[in-house]
mmCIF file of C-alpha atoms in Angstrom:
data_model
loop_
_atom_site.group_PDB
_atom_site.id
_atom_site.type_symbol
_atom_site.label_atom_id
_atom_site.label_comp_id
_atom_site.label_asym_id
_atom_site.label_seq_id
_atom_site.Cartn_x
_atom_site.Cartn_y
_atom_site.Cartn_z
ATOM 1 C CA MET K 1 10.463 19.392 -56.725
ATOM 2 C CA PHE K 2 8.228 17.048 -54.780
ATOM 3 C CA ASN K 3 4.528 17.605 -55.388
ATOM 4 C CA GLN K 4 2.398 17.005 -52.312
ATOM 5 C CA GLY K 5 -0.383 15.760 -54.550
ATOM 6 C CA SER K 6 -2.569 13.219 -52.793
ATOM 7 C CA PHE K 7 -0.391 13.030 -49.685
ATOM 8 C CA PRO K 8 -2.055 14.486 -46.587
ATOM 9 C CA PRO K 9 -0.438 17.711 -45.372
ATOM 10 C CA GLN K 10 1.581 16.258 -42.525
ATOM 11 C CA GLY K 11 1.065 18.244 -39.382
ATOM 12 C CA PHE K 12 -2.648 18.614 -40.038
ATOM 13 C CA PRO K 13 -3.832 17.095 -37.979
ATOM 14 C CA PRO K 14 -0.507 16.921 -36.161
ATOM 15 C CA GLN K 15 -0.458 13.543 -34.523
ATOM 16 C CA GLY K 16 0.723 12.687 -31.049
ATOM 17 C CA PHE K 17 -1.431 15.210 -29.185
ATOM 18 C CA PRO K 18 -4.846 13.504 -29.029
ATOM 19 C CA GLN K 19 -5.498 14.966 -25.572
ATOM 20 C CA PHE K 20 -5.707 18.500 -26.992
ATOM 21 C CA ALA K 21 -8.725 19.778 -28.894
ATOM 22 C CA GLN K 22 -8.110 20.030 -32.604
ATOM 23 C CA PRO K 23 -9.543 23.094 -34.339
ATOM 24 C CA PRO K 24 -11.275 22.716 -37.700
ATOM 25 C CA PRO K 25 -9.065 23.343 -40.746
ATOM 26 C CA GLN K 26 -9.039 26.914 -41.999
ATOM 27 C CA LEU K 27 -8.223 27.147 -45.697
ATOM 28 C CA LEU K 28 -7.298 30.394 -47.415
ATOM 29 C CA THR K 29 -9.614 31.864 -50.001
ATOM 30 C CA ARG K 30 -8.155 32.318 -53.476
ATOM 31 C CA PRO K 31 -7.628 36.089 -52.969
ATOM 32 C CA GLU K 32 -5.956 35.483 -49.582
ATOM 33 C CA CYS K 33 -3.629 32.893 -51.081
ATOM 34 C CA ASP K 34 -2.796 35.129 -54.052
ATOM 35 C CA ALA K 35 -2.008 38.046 -51.719
ATOM 36 C CA ALA K 36 0.408 35.916 -49.672
ATOM 37 C CA VAL K 37 2.069 34.627 -52.842
ATOM 38 C CA GLU K 38 2.498 38.171 -54.167
ATOM 39 C CA LYS K 39 3.944 39.383 -50.844
ATOM 40 C CA LEU K 40 6.555 36.618 -50.956
ATOM 41 C CA ARG K 41 7.425 37.433 -54.564
ATOM 42 C CA LYS K 42 7.803 41.155 -53.861
ATOM 43 C CA ALA K 43 9.992 40.389 -50.837
ATOM 44 C CA MET K 44 12.499 38.665 -53.124
ATOM 45 C CA LYS K 45 12.189 40.807 -56.247
ATOM 46 C CA GLY K 46 14.851 43.325 -57.221
ATOM 47 C CA MET K 47 17.941 44.218 -55.216
ATOM 48 C CA GLY K 48 18.084 42.650 -51.769
ATOM 49 C CA THR K 49 15.468 40.743 -49.835
ATOM 50 C CA LYS K 50 12.791 42.161 -47.555
ATOM 51 C CA GLU K 51 13.180 39.795 -44.608
ATOM 52 C CA SER K 52 10.335 41.395 -42.641
ATOM 53 C CA SER K 53 7.845 40.355 -45.331
ATOM 54 C CA LEU K 54 9.166 36.792 -45.322
ATOM 55 C CA ILE K 55 8.790 36.676 -41.532
ATOM 56 C CA GLU K 56 5.267 38.067 -41.800
ATOM 57 C CA VAL K 57 4.131 35.376 -44.239
ATOM 58 C CA PHE K 58 6.018 32.383 -42.841
ATOM 59 C CA GLY K 59 5.036 33.278 -39.286
ATOM 60 C CA LYS K 60 1.374 33.893 -40.008
ATOM 61 C CA TYR K 61 0.003 30.857 -41.797
ATOM 62 C CA THR K 62 -0.694 27.306 -40.653
ATOM 63 C CA PRO K 63 1.063 24.339 -42.303
ATOM 64 C CA LEU K 64 -2.104 23.603 -44.263
ATOM 65 C CA GLN K 65 -2.371 27.199 -45.469
ATOM 66 C CA MET K 66 1.339 27.283 -46.332
ATOM 67 C CA ASN K 67 0.752 24.242 -48.506
ATOM 68 C CA GLN K 68 -1.785 26.282 -50.475
ATOM 69 C CA ILE K 69 0.710 29.146 -50.765
ATOM 70 C CA ILE K 70 3.538 26.823 -51.864
ATOM 71 C CA ASN K 71 1.366 25.376 -54.626
ATOM 72 C CA GLY K 72 0.046 28.817 -55.580
ATOM 73 C CA TYR K 73 3.554 30.264 -55.856
ATOM 74 C CA GLU K 74 4.678 27.601 -58.304
ATOM 75 C CA SER K 75 1.480 27.998 -60.345
ATOM 76 C CA HIS K 76 1.994 31.769 -60.600
ATOM 77 C CA TYR K 77 5.732 31.957 -61.248
ATOM 78 C CA GLY K 78 6.931 28.570 -62.521
ATOM 79 C CA ASN K 79 9.735 28.380 -59.969
ATOM 80 C CA THR K 80 9.101 26.668 -56.685
ATOM 81 C CA LEU K 81 9.036 28.816 -53.568
ATOM 82 C CA LEU K 82 11.893 26.721 -52.172
ATOM 83 C CA GLU K 83 14.101 27.437 -55.205
ATOM 84 C CA ASP K 84 13.611 31.189 -54.894
ATOM 85 C CA ILE K 85 14.036 31.226 -51.117
ATOM 86 C CA LYS K 86 17.310 29.280 -51.448
ATOM 87 C CA SER K 87 18.700 31.859 -53.851
ATOM 88 C CA GLU K 88 17.614 34.869 -51.772
ATOM 89 C CA THR K 89 18.409 33.885 -48.171
ATOM 90 C CA SER K 90 21.370 32.481 -46.269
ATOM 91 C CA GLY K 91 22.561 31.343 -42.855
ATOM 92 C CA ASN K 92 20.221 29.976 -40.219
ATOM 93 C CA PHE K 93 17.503 32.393 -41.286
ATOM 94 C CA GLY K 94 17.766 30.934 -44.786
ATOM 95 C CA LYS K 95 17.635 27.365 -43.478
ATOM 96 C CA LEU K 96 14.494 28.162 -41.506
ATOM 97 C CA CYS K 97 12.853 29.887 -44.487
ATOM 98 C CA CYS K 98 13.707 26.901 -46.697
ATOM 99 C CA ALA K 99 12.151 24.488 -44.208
ATOM 100 C CA LEU K 100 8.980 26.580 -44.109
ATOM 101 C CA SER K 101 8.906 26.602 -47.930
ATOM 102 C CA MET K 102 8.383 22.829 -48.053
ATOM 103 C CA PRO K 103 5.164 20.838 -47.636
ATOM 104 C CA LEU K 104 5.388 19.215 -44.220
ATOM 105 C CA VAL K 105 5.329 15.695 -45.606
ATOM 106 C CA GLU K 106 8.389 16.575 -47.696
ATOM 107 C CA TYR K 107 10.090 18.188 -44.719
ATOM 108 C CA ASP K 108 9.364 15.169 -42.505
ATOM 109 C CA VAL K 109 10.878 12.883 -45.112
ATOM 110 C CA LYS K 110 13.954 15.106 -45.441
ATOM 111 C CA CYS K 111 14.416 14.987 -41.660
ATOM 112 C CA LEU K 112 14.095 11.192 -41.660
ATOM 113 C CA HIS K 113 16.677 10.957 -44.437
ATOM 114 C CA ASP K 114 19.059 13.306 -42.620
ATOM 115 C CA ALA K 115 18.636 11.281 -39.410
ATOM 116 C CA ILE K 116 19.995 8.126 -41.046
ATOM 117 C CA ALA K 117 22.499 9.677 -43.459
ATOM 118 C CA GLY K 118 26.145 9.943 -42.541
ATOM 119 C CA VAL K 119 27.743 8.440 -39.446
ATOM 120 C CA GLY K 120 25.382 7.141 -36.776
ATOM 121 C CA THR K 121 21.622 7.428 -36.412
ATOM 122 C CA ASP K 122 19.658 10.263 -34.805
ATOM 123 C CA GLU K 123 17.235 8.075 -32.841
ATOM 124 C CA LYS K 124 15.578 11.073 -31.186
ATOM 125 C CA CYS K 125 14.660 12.497 -34.584
ATOM 126 C CA LEU K 126 13.254 9.183 -35.820
ATOM 127 C CA ILE K 127 11.162 8.768 -32.665
ATOM 128 C CA GLU K 128 10.012 12.405 -32.800
ATOM 129 C CA ILE K 129 8.689 11.934 -36.327
ATOM 130 C CA LEU K 130 7.396 8.354 -36.236
ATOM 131 C CA VAL K 131 5.760 8.075 -32.799
ATOM 132 C CA GLY K 132 2.212 9.303 -32.360
ATOM 133 C CA ARG K 133 1.383 9.265 -36.060
ATOM 134 C CA THR K 134 -1.740 7.713 -37.466
ATOM 135 C CA ASN K 135 -1.374 4.650 -39.652
ATOM 136 C CA SER K 136 -2.323 6.770 -42.671
ATOM 137 C CA ASP K 137 0.444 9.247 -41.751
ATOM 138 C CA ILE K 138 2.996 6.416 -41.690
ATOM 139 C CA LYS K 139 1.767 5.198 -45.069
ATOM 140 C CA ALA K 140 2.088 8.711 -46.535
ATOM 141 C CA LEU K 141 5.614 9.116 -45.148
ATOM 142 C CA LYS K 142 6.732 5.804 -46.665
ATOM 143 C CA GLU K 143 5.219 6.632 -50.046
ATOM 144 C CA ALA K 144 6.731 10.128 -50.063
ATOM 145 C CA TYR K 145 10.164 8.789 -49.064
ATOM 146 C CA GLN K 146 10.055 6.292 -51.922
ATOM 147 C CA LYS K 147 8.991 9.014 -54.366
ATOM 148 C CA ILE K 148 11.677 11.499 -53.311
ATOM 149 C CA TYR K 149 14.659 9.205 -52.660
ATOM 150 C CA GLY K 150 13.831 6.245 -54.911
ATOM 151 C CA LYS K 151 14.086 3.636 -52.159
ATOM 152 C CA GLU K 152 12.117 2.377 -49.216
ATOM 153 C CA LEU K 153 12.488 4.060 -45.845
ATOM 154 C CA LYS K 154 12.764 0.731 -44.024
ATOM 155 C CA ASP K 155 15.642 -0.307 -46.290
ATOM 156 C CA ASP K 156 17.573 2.875 -45.504
ATOM 157 C CA ILE K 157 16.929 2.387 -41.793
ATOM 158 C CA LYS K 158 18.038 -1.242 -42.093
ATOM 159 C CA GLY K 159 21.291 -0.063 -43.619
ATOM 160 C CA ASP K 160 21.869 2.189 -40.607
ATOM 161 C CA THR K 161 20.611 -0.019 -37.754
ATOM 162 C CA SER K 162 20.584 -3.712 -36.953
ATOM 163 C CA GLY K 163 19.112 -6.428 -34.761
ATOM 164 C CA THR K 164 16.474 -5.458 -32.223
ATOM 165 C CA ASN K 165 16.752 -1.756 -33.021
ATOM 166 C CA TYR K 166 15.902 -2.396 -36.667
ATOM 167 C CA ARG K 167 12.990 -4.664 -35.702
ATOM 168 C CA LEU K 168 11.641 -1.869 -33.513
ATOM 169 C CA TYR K 169 11.727 0.703 -36.327
ATOM 170 C CA LYS K 170 10.324 -1.854 -38.744
ATOM 171 C CA ALA K 171 7.357 -2.363 -36.412
ATOM 172 C CA LEU K 172 6.753 1.396 -36.197
ATOM 173 C CA LEU K 173 6.924 1.667 -39.993
ATOM 174 C CA LYS K 174 4.331 -1.045 -40.519
ATOM 175 C CA GLY K 175 1.744 1.497 -39.411
ATOM 176 C CA GLU K 176 -0.364 -1.102 -37.660
ATOM 177 C CA ARG K 177 -0.946 0.578 -34.302
ATOM 178 C CA ASP K 178 -4.424 -0.219 -33.000
ATOM 179 C CA GLU K 179 -6.567 2.870 -33.604
ATOM 180 C CA SER K 180 -9.811 1.384 -32.344
ATOM 181 C CA ASN K 181 -11.488 2.253 -29.069
ATOM 182 C CA ALA K 182 -11.879 -1.400 -28.171
ATOM 183 C CA PRO K 183 -11.356 -1.965 -24.424
ATOM 184 C CA ARG K 184 -8.064 -3.533 -23.378
ATOM 185 C CA ASN K 185 -6.819 -4.955 -20.111
ATOM 186 C CA ALA K 186 -4.073 -2.553 -19.036
ATOM 187 C CA GLU K 187 -3.061 -4.655 -16.033
ATOM 188 C CA ALA K 188 -2.688 -7.764 -18.190
ATOM 189 C CA ASP K 189 -0.452 -5.838 -20.588
ATOM 190 C CA ALA K 190 1.623 -4.456 -17.695
ATOM 191 C CA ASP K 191 2.058 -8.032 -16.474
ATOM 192 C CA ALA K 192 2.995 -9.131 -19.995
ATOM 193 C CA LEU K 193 5.776 -6.530 -20.093
ATOM 194 C CA TYR K 194 7.026 -7.701 -16.690
ATOM 195 C CA LYS K 195 6.999 -11.342 -17.743
ATOM 196 C CA ALA K 196 8.836 -10.429 -20.961
ATOM 197 C CA GLY K 197 11.587 -8.687 -19.017
ATOM 198 C CA GLU K 198 12.158 -8.584 -15.298
ATOM 199 C CA GLY K 199 10.035 -11.640 -14.583
ATOM 200 C CA ARG K 200 12.201 -14.089 -16.521
ATOM 201 C CA MET K 201 15.749 -15.019 -17.374
ATOM 202 C CA GLY K 202 16.711 -13.121 -20.488
ATOM 203 C CA THR K 203 14.404 -10.714 -22.305
ATOM 204 C CA ASP K 204 11.563 -11.358 -24.725
ATOM 205 C CA GLU K 205 12.366 -8.400 -26.972
ATOM 206 C CA SER K 206 9.576 -9.212 -29.426
ATOM 207 C CA ALA K 207 6.933 -8.790 -26.716
ATOM 208 C CA PHE K 208 8.234 -5.312 -25.846
ATOM 209 C CA ILE K 209 8.266 -4.298 -29.500
ATOM 210 C CA ASP K 210 4.782 -5.667 -30.166
ATOM 211 C CA ILE K 211 3.190 -3.921 -27.190
ATOM 212 C CA LEU K 212 5.013 -0.588 -27.464
ATOM 213 C CA CYS K 213 4.709 -0.250 -31.249
ATOM 214 C CA ASN K 214 1.209 -1.576 -31.870
ATOM 215 C CA TYR K 215 -0.987 -0.678 -28.896
ATOM 216 C CA PRO K 216 -2.828 2.669 -28.599
ATOM 217 C CA SER K 217 -0.830 5.397 -26.876
ATOM 218 C CA ALA K 218 -3.629 6.259 -24.428
ATOM 219 C CA HIS K 219 -3.830 2.609 -23.400
ATOM 220 C CA LEU K 220 -0.049 2.398 -23.008
ATOM 221 C CA ARG K 221 -0.082 5.351 -20.623
ATOM 222 C CA GLN K 222 -2.419 3.331 -18.407
ATOM 223 C CA VAL K 223 -0.132 0.309 -18.760
ATOM 224 C CA PHE K 224 2.890 2.355 -17.664
ATOM 225 C CA ASP K 225 1.020 3.727 -14.620
ATOM 226 C CA ILE K 226 -0.034 0.252 -13.531
ATOM 227 C CA TYR K 227 3.457 -1.128 -14.091
ATOM 228 C CA GLU K 228 4.984 1.528 -11.842
ATOM 229 C CA LYS K 229 2.428 0.985 -9.063
ATOM 230 C CA LYS K 230 2.570 -2.797 -9.215
ATOM 231 C CA TYR K 231 6.316 -3.304 -9.636
ATOM 232 C CA GLU K 232 7.452 -0.178 -7.752
ATOM 233 C CA HIS K 233 9.507 1.431 -10.485
ATOM 234 C CA SER K 234 8.987 2.965 -13.897
ATOM 235 C CA ILE K 235 8.918 1.127 -17.196
ATOM 236 C CA GLU K 236 11.971 3.193 -18.182
ATOM 237 C CA LYS K 237 13.923 1.659 -15.298
ATOM 238 C CA ALA K 238 12.815 -1.802 -16.394
ATOM 239 C CA ILE K 239 14.024 -1.049 -19.928
ATOM 240 C CA SER K 240 17.333 0.219 -18.536
ATOM 241 C CA LYS K 241 17.813 -3.085 -16.687
ATOM 242 C CA GLU K 242 16.786 -5.335 -19.563
ATOM 243 C CA PHE K 243 18.304 -3.618 -22.602
ATOM 244 C CA SER K 244 21.554 -1.917 -23.525
ATOM 245 C CA GLY K 245 23.098 0.295 -26.182
ATOM 246 C CA ASP K 246 21.033 1.794 -28.995
ATOM 247 C CA VAL K 247 18.001 -0.397 -28.250
ATOM 248 C CA LYS K 248 17.815 0.893 -24.675
ATOM 249 C CA LYS K 249 18.036 4.490 -25.913
ATOM 250 C CA THR K 250 15.403 4.014 -28.601
ATOM 251 C CA LEU K 251 12.931 2.221 -26.314
ATOM 252 C CA THR K 252 13.414 4.897 -23.656
ATOM 253 C CA TYR K 253 12.740 7.699 -26.163
ATOM 254 C CA LEU K 254 9.697 5.778 -27.374
ATOM 255 C CA VAL K 255 8.265 5.431 -23.858
ATOM 256 C CA LEU K 256 8.954 9.073 -22.937
ATOM 257 C CA SER K 257 7.274 10.220 -26.149
ATOM 258 C CA ILE K 258 4.206 8.083 -25.467
ATOM 259 C CA LYS K 259 4.002 9.141 -21.810
ATOM 260 C CA ASN K 260 3.977 12.878 -22.440
ATOM 261 C CA LYS K 261 4.651 14.040 -25.986
ATOM 262 C CA ALA K 262 4.510 17.734 -25.065
ATOM 263 C CA GLU K 263 7.163 17.346 -22.354
ATOM 264 C CA TYR K 264 9.276 15.127 -24.601
ATOM 265 C CA ILE K 265 9.360 17.812 -27.308
ATOM 266 C CA ALA K 266 9.950 20.530 -24.697
ATOM 267 C CA ASP K 267 13.022 18.574 -23.557
ATOM 268 C CA LEU K 268 14.264 18.371 -27.151
ATOM 269 C CA PHE K 269 13.903 22.148 -27.485
ATOM 270 C CA GLU K 270 15.968 22.620 -24.320
ATOM 271 C CA LYS K 271 18.667 20.183 -25.412
ATOM 272 C CA SER K 272 18.986 21.940 -28.778
ATOM 273 C CA MET K 273 20.059 25.103 -26.939
ATOM 274 C CA LYS K 274 21.859 23.643 -23.919
ATOM 275 C CA GLY K 275 25.584 24.024 -23.358
ATOM 276 C CA VAL K 276 28.068 25.778 -25.596
ATOM 277 C CA GLY K 277 26.519 26.752 -28.916
ATOM 278 C CA THR K 278 23.108 25.960 -30.345
ATOM 279 C CA ASN K 279 22.157 22.972 -32.454
ATOM 280 C CA ASP K 280 20.390 25.141 -35.017
ATOM 281 C CA ASN K 281 19.412 22.282 -37.316
ATOM 282 C CA LYS K 282 17.564 20.597 -34.458
ATOM 283 C CA LEU K 283 16.013 23.863 -33.242
ATOM 284 C CA ILE K 284 14.761 24.637 -36.751
ATOM 285 C CA ARG K 285 13.300 21.146 -37.128
ATOM 286 C CA LEU K 286 11.441 21.381 -33.828
ATOM 287 C CA ALA K 287 10.063 24.860 -34.542
ATOM 288 C CA VAL K 288 8.913 23.967 -38.060
ATOM 289 C CA ARG K 289 7.372 20.595 -37.247
ATOM 290 C CA HIS K 290 5.454 21.771 -34.160
ATOM 291 C CA ARG K 291 4.357 25.227 -35.272
ATOM 292 C CA SER K 292 0.605 24.555 -35.374
ATOM 293 C CA GLU K 293 -0.688 26.741 -32.556
ATOM 294 C CA TYR K 294 -2.655 24.061 -30.739
ATOM 295 C CA VAL K 295 0.412 21.785 -30.794
ATOM 296 C CA ILE K 296 3.057 24.310 -29.719
ATOM 297 C CA THR K 297 0.866 25.697 -26.902
ATOM 298 C CA PRO K 298 1.068 22.573 -24.672
ATOM 299 C CA ILE K 299 4.775 22.266 -25.508
ATOM 300 C CA LYS K 300 5.369 25.830 -24.297
ATOM 301 C CA GLU K 301 3.376 25.096 -21.142
ATOM 302 C CA ALA K 302 5.400 21.932 -20.519
ATOM 303 C CA TYR K 303 8.634 23.870 -21.062
ATOM 304 C CA LEU K 304 7.646 26.594 -18.598
ATOM 305 C CA ASN K 305 6.564 24.042 -15.979
ATOM 306 C CA LYS K 306 9.789 22.050 -16.251
ATOM 307 C CA TYR K 307 12.411 24.761 -16.775
ATOM 308 C CA GLY K 308 10.871 27.756 -15.001
ATOM 309 C CA ARG K 309 11.152 30.135 -17.953
ATOM 310 C CA THR K 310 9.351 30.570 -21.235
ATOM 311 C CA LEU K 311 10.502 28.898 -24.417
ATOM 312 C CA ALA K 312 10.435 32.329 -26.064
ATOM 313 C CA LYS K 313 12.886 33.721 -23.497
ATOM 314 C CA ARG K 314 15.177 30.732 -24.036
ATOM 315 C CA ILE K 315 15.159 31.232 -27.811
ATOM 316 C CA LYS K 316 15.805 34.985 -27.441
ATOM 317 C CA GLY K 317 18.834 34.220 -25.290
ATOM 318 C CA ASP K 318 20.331 31.805 -27.821
ATOM 319 C CA THR K 319 19.512 33.361 -31.204
ATOM 320 C CA SER K 320 19.381 36.836 -32.723
ATOM 321 C CA GLY K 321 18.230 38.974 -35.621
ATOM 322 C CA ASP K 322 15.742 37.864 -38.246
ATOM 323 C CA TYR K 323 16.443 34.224 -37.409
ATOM 324 C CA CYS K 324 15.256 34.821 -33.843
ATOM 325 C CA LYS K 325 12.209 36.786 -35.032
ATOM 326 C CA LEU K 326 11.106 33.985 -37.354
ATOM 327 C CA LEU K 327 11.647 31.292 -34.707
ATOM 328 C CA LEU K 328 9.469 33.301 -32.328
ATOM 329 C CA ALA K 329 6.846 33.655 -35.052
ATOM 330 C CA CYS K 330 6.857 29.868 -35.513
ATOM 331 C CA ILE K 331 6.061 29.354 -31.832
ATOM 332 C CA HIS K 332 3.467 32.171 -31.867
ATOM 333 C CA GLU K 333 5.493 34.539 -29.682
ATOM 334 C CA ASN K 334 6.173 37.327 -32.169
ATOM 335 C CA LYS K 335 3.781 39.900 -30.721
#
């Protein structure tokens, strides 16, 4: 079992939403933590499992508080919470409970590993997890990946991608995005993107990667606005003209995530439930990773504005039973 140890509890502060006020951390007292641990234990003790108690605990506490509970459970009972949850639950409800039984840094790393395992690469998952993180977050993810899987994250990504796409992910994984408030010339950077692409024969891919992966997100939003006004179309259209294949997809996801992270995640929620059947693995990942109330609130607002219905109503229409109840609890709609 991975021990969170010195790694920051990923998701607190959840990165990528700097425009929303971040509340101060609320830690559980020892008695509060012990009570939650005991409730979980009683829910799984004896014949059968009391799903309502699991929903109550998993749906109530923040990622930071759940980290306390996860550590407290192992200290009290020897087994990890994840081990016991795995043996007592099943189906999509079980998958969701298992995800909530992991420290978020461990869950992030598992999602990254799943995104590059098997055939093909889930670029949307990689962008979802890597974009908008602080440099210290990126460092923690790399260290945790090495600890859990025994190899470097960039090496696994290199084995699954190539060329420009790999260089793009490599730049994101360096964790060298400018986090200072030093003033920058947004118009000059918009011009630099134009000159690297539409303003020349061929494409200077390195310039795109450098600017998009290393400059502050707030500054890049200004750059994108200026680019659209000055050159009369969006930066996404420029990328579509200058790139192709996986690189075009990845750069487009990157730009959309930087432009409006809440809307980008809202779109991912919709796509996980669109069409025939539900992509439950993706829906679970999105609900677990964005469950902090001040993060999911703007996502729900973006979803309502774009799709004309609430995210809760969408989830109710696509899922059922305890699985549905716990998903709704994750997005703070279980009242």
